[in-house]
Coordinates of C-alpha atoms in Angstrom, one line a residue:
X1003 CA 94.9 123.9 78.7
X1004 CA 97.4 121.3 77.0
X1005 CA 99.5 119.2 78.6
X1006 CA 102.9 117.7 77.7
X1007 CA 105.3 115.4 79.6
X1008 CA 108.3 114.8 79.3
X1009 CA 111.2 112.4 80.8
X1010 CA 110.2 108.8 80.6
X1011 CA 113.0 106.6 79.7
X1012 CA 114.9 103.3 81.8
X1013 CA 116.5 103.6 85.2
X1014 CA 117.2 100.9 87.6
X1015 CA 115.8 99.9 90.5
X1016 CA 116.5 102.1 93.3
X1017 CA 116.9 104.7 91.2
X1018 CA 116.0 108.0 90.3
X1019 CA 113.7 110.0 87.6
X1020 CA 112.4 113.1 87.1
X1021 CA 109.0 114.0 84.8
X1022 CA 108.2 117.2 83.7
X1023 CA 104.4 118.5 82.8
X1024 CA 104.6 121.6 81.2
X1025 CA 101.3 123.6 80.4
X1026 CA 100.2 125.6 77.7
X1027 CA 96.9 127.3 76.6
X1028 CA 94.6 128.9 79.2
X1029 CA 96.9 128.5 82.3
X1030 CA 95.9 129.4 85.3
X1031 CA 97.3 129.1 89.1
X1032 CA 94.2 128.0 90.3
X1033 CA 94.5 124.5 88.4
X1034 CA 95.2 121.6 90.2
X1035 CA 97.7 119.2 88.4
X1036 CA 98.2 116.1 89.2
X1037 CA 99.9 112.9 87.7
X1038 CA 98.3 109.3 87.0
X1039 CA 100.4 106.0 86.0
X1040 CA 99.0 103.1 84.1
X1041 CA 101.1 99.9 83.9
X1042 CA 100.5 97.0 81.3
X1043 CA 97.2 95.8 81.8
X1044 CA 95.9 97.7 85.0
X1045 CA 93.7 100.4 85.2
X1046 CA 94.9 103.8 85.4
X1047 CA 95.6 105.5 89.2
X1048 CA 96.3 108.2 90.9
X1049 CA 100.0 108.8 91.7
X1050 CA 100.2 112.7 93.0
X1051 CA 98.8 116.2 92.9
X1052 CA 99.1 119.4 93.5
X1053 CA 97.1 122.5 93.6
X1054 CA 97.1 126.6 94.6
X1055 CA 98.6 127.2 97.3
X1056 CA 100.9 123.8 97.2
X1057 CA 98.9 121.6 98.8
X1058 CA 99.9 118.0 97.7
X1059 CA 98.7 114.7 98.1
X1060 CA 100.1 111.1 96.9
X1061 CA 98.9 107.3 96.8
X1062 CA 99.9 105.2 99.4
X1063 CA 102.2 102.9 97.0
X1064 CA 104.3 106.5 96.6
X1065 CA 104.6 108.3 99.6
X1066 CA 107.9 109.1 100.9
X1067 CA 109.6 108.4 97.6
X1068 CA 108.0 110.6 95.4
X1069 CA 107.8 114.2 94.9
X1070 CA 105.6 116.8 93.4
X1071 CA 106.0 120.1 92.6
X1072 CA 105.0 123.3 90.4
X1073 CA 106.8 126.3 88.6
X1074 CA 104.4 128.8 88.1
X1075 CA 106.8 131.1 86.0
X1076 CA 107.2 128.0 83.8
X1077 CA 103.6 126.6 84.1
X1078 CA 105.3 123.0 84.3
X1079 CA 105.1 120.4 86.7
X1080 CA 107.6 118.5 88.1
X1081 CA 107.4 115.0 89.5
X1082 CA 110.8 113.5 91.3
X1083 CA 110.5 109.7 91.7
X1084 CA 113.4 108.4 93.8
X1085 CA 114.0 104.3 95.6
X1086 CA 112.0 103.6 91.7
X1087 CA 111.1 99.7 92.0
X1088 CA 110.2 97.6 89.3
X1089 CA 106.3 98.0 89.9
X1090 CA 106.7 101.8 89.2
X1091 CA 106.8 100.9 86.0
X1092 CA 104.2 102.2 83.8
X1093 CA 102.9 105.0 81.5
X1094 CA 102.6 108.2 83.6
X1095 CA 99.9 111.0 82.2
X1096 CA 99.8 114.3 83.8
X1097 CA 96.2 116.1 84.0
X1098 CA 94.9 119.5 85.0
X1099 CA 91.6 120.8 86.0
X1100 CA 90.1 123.5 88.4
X1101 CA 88.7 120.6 90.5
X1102 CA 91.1 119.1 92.8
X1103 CA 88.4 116.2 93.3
X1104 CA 88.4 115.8 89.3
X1105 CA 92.5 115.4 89.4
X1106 CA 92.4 113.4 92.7
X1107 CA 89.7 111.2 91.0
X1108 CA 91.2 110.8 87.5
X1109 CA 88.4 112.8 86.0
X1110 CA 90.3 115.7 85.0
X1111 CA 89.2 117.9 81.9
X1112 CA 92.8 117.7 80.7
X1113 CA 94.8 115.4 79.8
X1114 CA 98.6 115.4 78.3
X1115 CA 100.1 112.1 76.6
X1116 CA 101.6 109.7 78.4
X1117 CA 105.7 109.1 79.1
X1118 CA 106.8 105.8 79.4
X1119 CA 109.3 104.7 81.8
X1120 CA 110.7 101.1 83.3
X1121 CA 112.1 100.6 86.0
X1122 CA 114.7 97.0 85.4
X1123 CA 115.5 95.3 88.9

């Protein structure tokens, strides 16, 4: 499967922001998608995921502000970031895999480019 986001850009703190992961190739509901952030020099982590049956999961730092969810008409996934802060800022990735521990873990099979966004205070 290939991966592409879309919708980095700048917004302010306390703002809003929308990225989209659409999917392409061997698609599949079963997949579990989920999204990974990497800020200037820190490792990459988990932010959210989602998988069949829309069962979703998010990292501590994001709960409550962020939101992930899935179109299976237009194999794309959606993540909606809302009260952004400044340390949201980062690279965000979306990857897919039929493991939800390989998303979950940052070992998924597939990975799309990343889409930069800042978040200004």
């Amino acid at each position: 499967v290939q991966l592409q986001a879309f919708g980095g850009g700048s917004v302010q703190a306390g703002g809003s922001l929308r990225l989209s992961c659409a999917a392409s190739g061997r698609t599949s509901s079963s997949v579990a998608v989920g999204w990974s952030r990497q800020a200037p020099g820190k490792e990459r982590e988990f932010v959210a995921g989602i998988r069949s049956g829309s069962t979703t999961t998010y990292a501590d730092s994001v709960k409550g502000r962020f939101t992930i969810s899935r179109v299976y008409a237009k194999n794309t996934v959606y993540l909606q970031m809302n009260s952004l802060k400044p340390e949201d800022t980062a690279d965000y990735y979306c990857a897919a895999d039929l493991s939800w521990e390989a998303v979950v873990g940052g070992k998924a099979s597939s990975w799309g480019l990343g889409t930069e966004f800042t978040v200004s205070s």
